[in-house]
Amino acid sequence: MISKLAVTLRNSVVKENDTEIIIKQLKDGSADKITSWVQLKILAIARPAVIIYSYTMLVIFLRIQLNLISGHMYKHAQNTNNGIIGTEVQKRYMALSKYFIDEGIKDLSEFIQNKVSEVTASLSLTEQLTLRDLEQIYWAITSSVSADSSKDPVKNFIYYTLQHDIENSDTSVYSKLRDQMLDVSESEEVQDLMQKNIRTGFVLLMDHISVYFSEPSKTNSVQNKASFSEESNAENSILTRKENISDFSGFVDLNKTTIALAKIIPIMNGQVPDNPISDDIAENWLQRLIFNNDLKTLGANLYEAVC
């Protein structure tokens, strides 16, 4: 179920962080180049960040949702006094994730794009960045996200994942299930798990990107594929990449190797391609979340508690 819904969620993330239009405009020269590159910078950096946040939220949401209803259905099967969870209630309850995928992701994407814009406002396209510099940019983004207590997805998980116009007077079985989801999702344990996994997700992202700092040919290959016009290629030719090889063994010091931001933008954009590819950051991160033992334990504890 997680895998199937993640496909739909990924499509929503790509749609809300669409770079294709800007790239086409740069190719045909129909857009203001400076404005377009700034927009592309924001979207390219935001895109993998939104994937990390949204996939973490989806997997935790479904772990809670499925184990709560499974526990209640087990109790009902044992003929205990637990109310009846009919087919319609099950369908309505299991459809809760649709709101996050269709609507919540719009708010999340806009929020993270704004944070990226704030953090990267002073960065020029010619700026030379090390892997550590790029890592610090992402930690600055996550710190800015966490500091915004009104919209931080960890502290406001329910705001993004559940529809807000709910009748408080509803005492149905569905309402009780939903209220339990609210209680669990807002717990300190779930918030800690979410924050821990989000940090792990960004570490994984840096691992994916580090390859481009250690393999010059791969960086150039990405840049060639992502070139947006002959004119932009001419500009990028002066944004040369400085390589620092510390000895004759071919060892590359990733902390000293630098790449111009204009060349990093296509690399970041390619982390979540429009069409999924094997072992991209989205697929890799999803599999890690699915098999995460802490999240499995959370689900098992909820199921046992309800039973």
mmCIF file of C-alpha atoms in Angstrom:
data_model
loop_
_atom_site.group_PDB
_atom_site.id
_atom_site.type_symbol
_atom_site.label_atom_id
_atom_site.label_comp_id
_atom_site.label_asym_id
_atom_site.label_seq_id
_atom_site.Cartn_x
_atom_site.Cartn_y
_atom_site.Cartn_z
ATOM 1 C CA MET A 1 0.000 0.000 0.000
ATOM 2 C CA ILE A 2 2.842 2.382 0.846
ATOM 3 C CA SER A 3 4.535 1.678 -2.492
ATOM 4 C CA LYS A 4 1.366 2.291 -4.507
ATOM 5 C CA LEU A 5 0.475 5.536 -2.749
ATOM 6 C CA ALA A 6 4.081 6.746 -2.986
ATOM 7 C CA VAL A 7 3.788 6.692 -6.799
ATOM 8 C CA THR A 8 0.834 9.092 -6.629
ATOM 9 C CA LEU A 9 2.597 11.219 -4.015
ATOM 10 C CA ARG A 10 5.730 11.459 -6.155
ATOM 11 C CA ASN A 11 3.634 12.670 -9.089
ATOM 12 C CA SER A 12 2.153 15.365 -6.845
ATOM 13 C CA VAL A 13 5.618 16.452 -5.683
ATOM 14 C CA VAL A 14 6.881 16.695 -9.275
ATOM 15 C CA LYS A 15 3.796 18.679 -10.271
ATOM 16 C CA GLU A 16 4.124 21.153 -7.392
ATOM 17 C CA ASN A 17 7.881 21.532 -7.982
ATOM 18 C CA ASP A 18 7.782 21.508 -11.770
ATOM 19 C CA THR A 19 11.052 22.534 -13.419
ATOM 20 C CA GLU A 20 10.239 21.345 -16.939
ATOM 21 C CA ILE A 21 8.453 24.551 -17.952
ATOM 22 C CA ILE A 22 11.387 26.720 -16.863
ATOM 23 C CA ILE A 23 13.893 24.471 -18.642
ATOM 24 C CA LYS A 24 11.885 24.673 -21.868
ATOM 25 C CA GLN A 25 11.740 28.456 -21.605
ATOM 26 C CA LEU A 26 15.493 28.617 -21.131
ATOM 27 C CA LYS A 27 15.988 26.352 -24.134
ATOM 28 C CA ASP A 28 13.884 28.443 -26.496
ATOM 29 C CA GLY A 29 14.997 31.777 -25.009
ATOM 30 C CA SER A 30 11.455 32.922 -24.237
ATOM 31 C CA ALA A 31 12.066 33.769 -20.587
ATOM 32 C CA ASP A 32 14.133 36.258 -18.602
ATOM 33 C CA LYS A 33 17.278 34.248 -17.935
ATOM 34 C CA ILE A 34 18.156 35.637 -14.523
ATOM 35 C CA THR A 35 14.620 35.248 -13.159
ATOM 36 C CA SER A 36 14.284 31.767 -14.641
ATOM 37 C CA TRP A 37 17.602 30.562 -13.196
ATOM 38 C CA VAL A 38 16.642 31.860 -9.745
ATOM 39 C CA GLN A 39 13.313 30.020 -9.949
ATOM 40 C CA LEU A 40 15.057 26.895 -11.194
ATOM 41 C CA LYS A 41 17.556 27.100 -8.320
ATOM 42 C CA ILE A 42 14.723 27.174 -5.766
ATOM 43 C CA LEU A 43 12.718 24.350 -7.328
ATOM 44 C CA ALA A 44 15.736 22.111 -7.973
ATOM 45 C CA ILE A 45 16.921 22.375 -4.366
ATOM 46 C CA ALA A 46 13.395 22.105 -2.940
ATOM 47 C CA ARG A 47 12.363 19.055 -4.947
ATOM 48 C CA PRO A 48 14.426 16.368 -3.151
ATOM 49 C CA ALA A 49 13.747 18.103 0.183
ATOM 50 C CA VAL A 50 9.982 17.818 -0.374
ATOM 51 C CA ILE A 51 10.423 14.146 -1.282
ATOM 52 C CA ILE A 52 12.281 13.462 1.969
ATOM 53 C CA TYR A 53 9.693 15.237 4.113
ATOM 54 C CA SER A 54 6.616 13.946 2.282
ATOM 55 C CA TYR A 55 7.702 10.290 2.044
ATOM 56 C CA THR A 56 8.552 10.284 5.750
ATOM 57 C CA MET A 57 5.136 11.750 6.547
ATOM 58 C CA LEU A 58 3.294 9.299 4.277
ATOM 59 C CA VAL A 59 4.970 6.192 5.695
ATOM 60 C CA ILE A 60 4.403 7.273 9.313
ATOM 61 C CA PHE A 61 0.799 8.229 8.523
ATOM 62 C CA LEU A 62 0.072 4.817 6.982
ATOM 63 C CA ARG A 63 1.836 2.900 9.758
ATOM 64 C CA ILE A 64 -0.382 4.625 12.305
ATOM 65 C CA GLN A 65 -3.540 4.372 10.219
ATOM 66 C CA LEU A 66 -3.257 0.704 9.264
ATOM 67 C CA ASN A 67 -2.216 -0.580 12.676
ATOM 68 C CA LEU A 68 -4.965 1.309 14.491
ATOM 69 C CA ILE A 69 -7.756 -0.029 12.307
ATOM 70 C CA SER A 70 -6.204 -3.520 12.240
ATOM 71 C CA GLY A 71 -6.177 -3.601 16.041
ATOM 72 C CA HIS A 72 -9.816 -2.538 16.218
ATOM 73 C CA MET A 73 -10.852 -5.103 13.613
ATOM 74 C CA TYR A 74 -9.056 -7.812 15.578
ATOM 75 C CA LYS A 75 -10.947 -6.809 18.725
ATOM 76 C CA HIS A 76 -14.214 -6.902 16.793
ATOM 77 C CA ALA A 77 -13.368 -10.374 15.488
ATOM 78 C CA GLN A 78 -12.869 -11.471 19.104
ATOM 79 C CA ASN A 79 -16.428 -10.273 19.861
ATOM 80 C CA THR A 80 -15.359 -7.673 22.357
ATOM 81 C CA ASN A 81 -17.383 -4.509 22.845
ATOM 82 C CA ASN A 82 -15.616 -2.336 20.329
ATOM 83 C CA GLY A 83 -18.256 -1.132 17.895
ATOM 84 C CA ILE A 84 -18.679 -2.289 14.323
ATOM 85 C CA ILE A 85 -16.197 -1.280 11.660
ATOM 86 C CA GLY A 86 -18.168 -1.857 8.473
ATOM 87 C CA THR A 87 -16.976 -1.681 4.883
ATOM 88 C CA GLU A 88 -18.034 1.939 4.430
ATOM 89 C CA VAL A 89 -16.203 3.022 7.588
ATOM 90 C CA GLN A 90 -13.085 1.170 6.411
ATOM 91 C CA LYS A 91 -13.216 2.835 2.979
ATOM 92 C CA ARG A 92 -13.736 6.295 4.442
ATOM 93 C CA TYR A 93 -10.992 5.830 7.000
ATOM 94 C CA MET A 94 -8.477 4.408 4.505
ATOM 95 C CA ALA A 95 -9.185 7.303 2.139
ATOM 96 C CA LEU A 96 -7.772 9.788 4.667
ATOM 97 C CA SER A 97 -4.340 9.738 3.012
ATOM 98 C CA LYS A 98 -5.860 11.159 -0.190
ATOM 99 C CA TYR A 99 -6.054 14.616 1.392
ATOM 100 C CA PHE A 100 -2.308 14.727 2.030
ATOM 101 C CA ILE A 101 -1.426 13.506 -1.463
ATOM 102 C CA ASP A 102 -3.818 15.885 -3.232
ATOM 103 C CA GLU A 103 -3.922 18.964 -0.990
ATOM 104 C CA GLY A 104 -1.424 18.793 1.872
ATOM 105 C CA ILE A 105 1.491 18.366 -0.515
ATOM 106 C CA LYS A 106 0.672 21.754 -2.074
ATOM 107 C CA ASP A 107 1.065 23.509 1.284
ATOM 108 C CA LEU A 108 4.202 21.520 2.116
ATOM 109 C CA SER A 109 5.841 22.282 -1.247
ATOM 110 C CA GLU A 110 5.085 25.996 -1.018
ATOM 111 C CA PHE A 111 6.418 26.135 2.537
ATOM 112 C CA ILE A 112 9.705 24.401 1.688
ATOM 113 C CA GLN A 113 10.154 26.463 -1.490
ATOM 114 C CA ASN A 114 9.858 29.628 0.620
ATOM 115 C CA LYS A 115 12.485 28.339 3.032
ATOM 116 C CA VAL A 116 14.821 27.428 0.169
ATOM 117 C CA SER A 117 14.331 30.898 -1.298
ATOM 118 C CA GLU A 118 15.265 32.525 2.011
ATOM 119 C CA VAL A 119 18.361 30.381 2.581
ATOM 120 C CA THR A 120 19.718 30.597 -0.978
ATOM 121 C CA ALA A 121 18.812 34.235 -1.739
ATOM 122 C CA SER A 122 22.432 35.399 -1.517
ATOM 123 C CA LEU A 123 23.905 32.549 -3.598
ATOM 124 C CA SER A 124 24.947 33.502 -7.136
ATOM 125 C CA LEU A 125 25.167 31.065 -10.043
ATOM 126 C CA THR A 126 28.939 31.521 -10.209
ATOM 127 C CA GLU A 127 29.454 30.648 -6.545
ATOM 128 C CA GLN A 128 31.759 27.685 -6.062
ATOM 129 C CA LEU A 129 30.434 25.204 -3.502
ATOM 130 C CA THR A 130 31.953 22.183 -1.818
ATOM 131 C CA LEU A 131 29.877 19.192 -0.770
ATOM 132 C CA ARG A 132 30.095 20.494 2.798
ATOM 133 C CA ASP A 133 28.737 23.861 1.637
ATOM 134 C CA LEU A 134 25.794 22.151 -0.016
ATOM 135 C CA GLU A 135 25.219 20.079 3.092
ATOM 136 C CA GLN A 136 25.175 23.240 5.200
ATOM 137 C CA ILE A 137 22.583 24.762 2.864
ATOM 138 C CA TYR A 138 20.258 21.827 3.472
ATOM 139 C CA TRP A 139 20.833 21.877 7.232
ATOM 140 C CA ALA A 140 20.048 25.608 7.160
ATOM 141 C CA ILE A 141 16.812 24.809 5.320
ATOM 142 C CA THR A 142 15.784 22.129 7.826
ATOM 143 C CA SER A 143 16.674 24.441 10.726
ATOM 144 C CA SER A 144 14.535 27.188 9.210
ATOM 145 C CA VAL A 145 11.689 24.704 8.744
ATOM 146 C CA SER A 146 11.939 23.540 12.371
ATOM 147 C CA ALA A 147 12.067 27.110 13.666
ATOM 148 C CA ASP A 148 8.735 27.926 12.019
ATOM 149 C CA SER A 149 6.452 26.452 14.689
ATOM 150 C CA SER A 150 3.279 27.309 12.784
ATOM 151 C CA LYS A 151 4.135 25.324 9.632
ATOM 152 C CA ASP A 152 6.886 22.874 10.547
ATOM 153 C CA PRO A 153 5.545 19.515 9.241
ATOM 154 C CA VAL A 154 6.909 17.694 12.290
ATOM 155 C CA LYS A 155 5.044 19.889 14.778
ATOM 156 C CA ASN A 156 2.041 20.335 12.466
ATOM 157 C CA PHE A 157 1.779 16.846 11.014
ATOM 158 C CA ILE A 158 -2.024 16.847 11.200
ATOM 159 C CA TYR A 159 -2.309 20.211 9.420
ATOM 160 C CA TYR A 160 -0.798 18.686 6.275
ATOM 161 C CA THR A 161 -2.237 15.168 6.484
ATOM 162 C CA LEU A 162 -5.849 15.494 7.648
ATOM 163 C CA GLN A 163 -8.701 17.607 6.360
ATOM 164 C CA HIS A 164 -9.562 20.462 8.699
ATOM 165 C CA ASP A 165 -13.361 20.822 8.363
ATOM 166 C CA ILE A 166 -14.381 18.099 10.806
ATOM 167 C CA GLU A 167 -17.499 17.913 12.963
ATOM 168 C CA ASN A 168 -16.416 17.769 16.602
ATOM 169 C CA SER A 169 -19.819 16.430 17.654
ATOM 170 C CA ASP A 170 -19.468 13.304 15.499
ATOM 171 C CA THR A 171 -19.425 10.237 17.770
ATOM 172 C CA SER A 172 -19.349 7.577 15.045
ATOM 173 C CA VAL A 173 -16.856 4.723 14.900
ATOM 174 C CA TYR A 174 -15.108 6.541 12.050
ATOM 175 C CA SER A 175 -14.726 9.676 14.159
ATOM 176 C CA LYS A 176 -13.247 7.687 17.037
ATOM 177 C CA LEU A 177 -10.714 6.078 14.709
ATOM 178 C CA ARG A 178 -9.811 9.475 13.329
ATOM 179 C CA ASP A 179 -9.448 10.969 16.808
ATOM 180 C CA GLN A 180 -7.067 8.183 17.756
ATOM 181 C CA MET A 181 -4.987 8.992 14.693
ATOM 182 C CA LEU A 182 -4.869 12.614 15.825
ATOM 183 C CA ASP A 183 -3.731 11.683 19.321
ATOM 184 C CA VAL A 184 -0.995 9.327 18.163
ATOM 185 C CA SER A 185 0.251 11.614 15.369
ATOM 186 C CA GLU A 186 0.681 14.517 17.767
ATOM 187 C CA SER A 187 2.584 12.457 20.335
ATOM 188 C CA GLU A 188 6.179 13.284 21.218
ATOM 189 C CA GLU A 189 7.314 9.794 20.205
ATOM 190 C CA VAL A 190 6.005 10.209 16.653
ATOM 191 C CA GLN A 191 7.504 13.687 16.340
ATOM 192 C CA ASP A 192 10.901 12.402 17.480
ATOM 193 C CA LEU A 193 10.725 9.512 14.998
ATOM 194 C CA MET A 194 9.802 11.847 12.175
ATOM 195 C CA GLN A 195 12.617 14.298 12.958
ATOM 196 C CA LYS A 196 15.146 11.470 13.224
ATOM 197 C CA ASN A 197 14.129 10.003 9.867
ATOM 198 C CA ILE A 198 14.110 13.366 8.116
ATOM 199 C CA ARG A 199 17.717 13.926 9.214
ATOM 200 C CA THR A 200 18.606 10.452 7.921
ATOM 201 C CA GLY A 201 16.935 11.282 4.614
ATOM 202 C CA PHE A 202 19.132 14.325 4.076
ATOM 203 C CA VAL A 203 22.251 12.312 4.924
ATOM 204 C CA LEU A 204 21.189 9.856 2.210
ATOM 205 C CA LEU A 205 20.674 12.762 -0.210
ATOM 206 C CA MET A 206 24.228 13.978 0.432
ATOM 207 C CA ASP A 207 25.512 10.454 -0.214
ATOM 208 C CA HIS A 208 23.786 10.484 -3.607
ATOM 209 C CA ILE A 209 25.220 13.894 -4.480
ATOM 210 C CA SER A 210 28.760 13.141 -3.260
ATOM 211 C CA VAL A 211 29.300 10.960 -6.335
ATOM 212 C CA TYR A 212 29.274 14.075 -8.528
ATOM 213 C CA PHE A 213 31.982 15.701 -6.430
ATOM 214 C CA SER A 214 34.224 12.650 -6.686
ATOM 215 C CA GLU A 215 33.652 11.801 -10.376
ATOM 216 C CA PRO A 216 34.308 14.762 -12.705
ATOM 217 C CA SER A 217 33.022 12.897 -15.772
ATOM 218 C CA LYS A 218 29.667 12.269 -14.122
ATOM 219 C CA THR A 219 29.255 15.952 -13.279
ATOM 220 C CA ASN A 220 30.044 16.957 -16.849
ATOM 221 C CA SER A 221 27.655 14.327 -18.197
ATOM 222 C CA VAL A 222 24.790 15.664 -16.105
ATOM 223 C CA GLN A 223 25.614 19.220 -17.097
ATOM 224 C CA ASN A 224 25.579 18.311 -20.787
ATOM 225 C CA LYS A 225 22.227 16.548 -20.492
ATOM 226 C CA ALA A 226 20.751 19.430 -18.547
ATOM 227 C CA SER A 227 22.096 22.273 -20.703
ATOM 228 C CA PHE A 228 19.239 24.622 -21.438
ATOM 229 C CA SER A 229 20.508 26.565 -24.467
ATOM 230 C CA GLU A 230 23.657 27.230 -26.467
ATOM 231 C CA GLU A 231 23.904 30.592 -24.743
ATOM 232 C CA SER A 232 23.646 29.091 -21.263
ATOM 233 C CA ASN A 233 26.295 26.522 -22.221
ATOM 234 C CA ALA A 234 28.641 29.359 -23.135
ATOM 235 C CA GLU A 235 27.988 30.964 -19.768
ATOM 236 C CA ASN A 236 28.502 27.707 -17.921
ATOM 237 C CA SER A 237 31.857 27.202 -19.624
ATOM 238 C CA ILE A 238 33.280 30.020 -17.493
ATOM 239 C CA LEU A 239 31.788 28.494 -14.344
ATOM 240 C CA THR A 240 34.662 26.081 -14.193
ATOM 241 C CA ARG A 241 34.874 23.361 -11.609
ATOM 242 C CA LYS A 242 37.969 23.353 -9.433
ATOM 243 C CA GLU A 243 39.353 19.931 -8.772
ATOM 244 C CA ASN A 244 41.815 19.266 -5.979
ATOM 245 C CA ILE A 245 43.508 15.887 -6.066
ATOM 246 C CA SER A 246 45.677 15.406 -3.029
ATOM 247 C CA ASP A 247 48.000 12.663 -4.261
ATOM 248 C CA PHE A 248 48.938 10.524 -7.249
ATOM 249 C CA SER A 249 46.654 7.688 -6.139
ATOM 250 C CA GLY A 250 43.649 9.513 -7.589
ATOM 251 C CA PHE A 251 42.173 10.352 -4.196
ATOM 252 C CA VAL A 252 39.748 13.304 -4.397
ATOM 253 C CA ASP A 253 39.220 15.417 -1.289
ATOM 254 C CA LEU A 254 35.473 16.030 -1.304
ATOM 255 C CA ASN A 255 35.861 18.830 1.221
ATOM 256 C CA LYS A 256 38.027 20.783 -1.215
ATOM 257 C CA THR A 257 36.467 19.901 -4.549
ATOM 258 C CA THR A 258 34.128 22.670 -5.691
ATOM 259 C CA ILE A 259 31.400 22.926 -8.320
ATOM 260 C CA ALA A 260 29.701 26.106 -9.481
ATOM 261 C CA LEU A 261 26.089 26.471 -8.355
ATOM 262 C CA ALA A 262 24.994 26.675 -12.001
ATOM 263 C CA LYS A 263 26.307 23.128 -12.446
ATOM 264 C CA ILE A 264 24.878 21.892 -9.156
ATOM 265 C CA ILE A 265 21.335 22.952 -10.094
ATOM 266 C CA PRO A 266 20.936 20.261 -12.817
ATOM 267 C CA ILE A 267 22.425 17.690 -10.425
ATOM 268 C CA MET A 268 19.877 18.565 -7.728
ATOM 269 C CA ASN A 269 17.034 18.617 -10.228
ATOM 270 C CA GLY A 270 18.074 15.176 -11.449
ATOM 271 C CA GLN A 271 17.798 13.642 -7.981
ATOM 272 C CA VAL A 272 14.033 13.404 -8.500
ATOM 273 C CA PRO A 273 13.569 13.027 -12.271
ATOM 274 C CA ASP A 274 10.117 13.467 -13.795
ATOM 275 C CA ASN A 275 10.156 9.796 -14.751
ATOM 276 C CA PRO A 276 11.390 7.508 -11.941
ATOM 277 C CA ILE A 277 14.651 5.653 -12.503
ATOM 278 C CA SER A 278 16.164 2.766 -10.588
ATOM 279 C CA ASP A 279 17.806 3.748 -7.310
ATOM 280 C CA ASP A 280 17.005 7.463 -7.520
ATOM 281 C CA ILE A 281 16.726 9.288 -4.194
ATOM 282 C CA ALA A 282 12.930 8.891 -4.017
ATOM 283 C CA GLU A 283 12.956 5.131 -4.576
ATOM 284 C CA ASN A 284 15.970 4.594 -2.320
ATOM 285 C CA TRP A 285 14.490 6.666 0.494
ATOM 286 C CA LEU A 286 11.082 4.963 0.251
ATOM 287 C CA GLN A 287 12.614 1.505 0.594
ATOM 288 C CA ARG A 288 14.579 2.582 3.653
ATOM 289 C CA LEU A 289 11.421 3.928 5.265
ATOM 290 C CA ILE A 290 9.424 0.781 4.493
ATOM 291 C CA PHE A 291 12.046 -1.424 6.146
ATOM 292 C CA ASN A 292 12.815 0.988 8.998
ATOM 293 C CA ASN A 293 12.719 -1.003 12.235
ATOM 294 C CA ASP A 294 11.730 1.956 14.413
ATOM 295 C CA LEU A 295 8.674 2.614 12.255
ATOM 296 C CA LYS A 296 7.778 -1.075 12.223
ATOM 297 C CA THR A 297 8.008 -1.098 16.012
ATOM 298 C CA LEU A 298 5.753 1.966 16.229
ATOM 299 C CA GLY A 299 3.106 0.158 14.188
ATOM 300 C CA ALA A 300 3.450 -3.056 16.186
ATOM 301 C CA ASN A 301 3.127 -1.204 19.503
ATOM 302 C CA LEU A 302 -0.009 0.599 18.303
ATOM 303 C CA TYR A 303 -1.576 -2.660 17.141
ATOM 304 C CA GLU A 304 -0.769 -4.373 20.447
ATOM 305 C CA ALA A 305 -2.046 -1.430 22.494
ATOM 306 C CA VAL A 306 -5.390 -1.377 20.667
ATOM 307 C CA CYS A 307 -5.770 -5.165 20.846
#
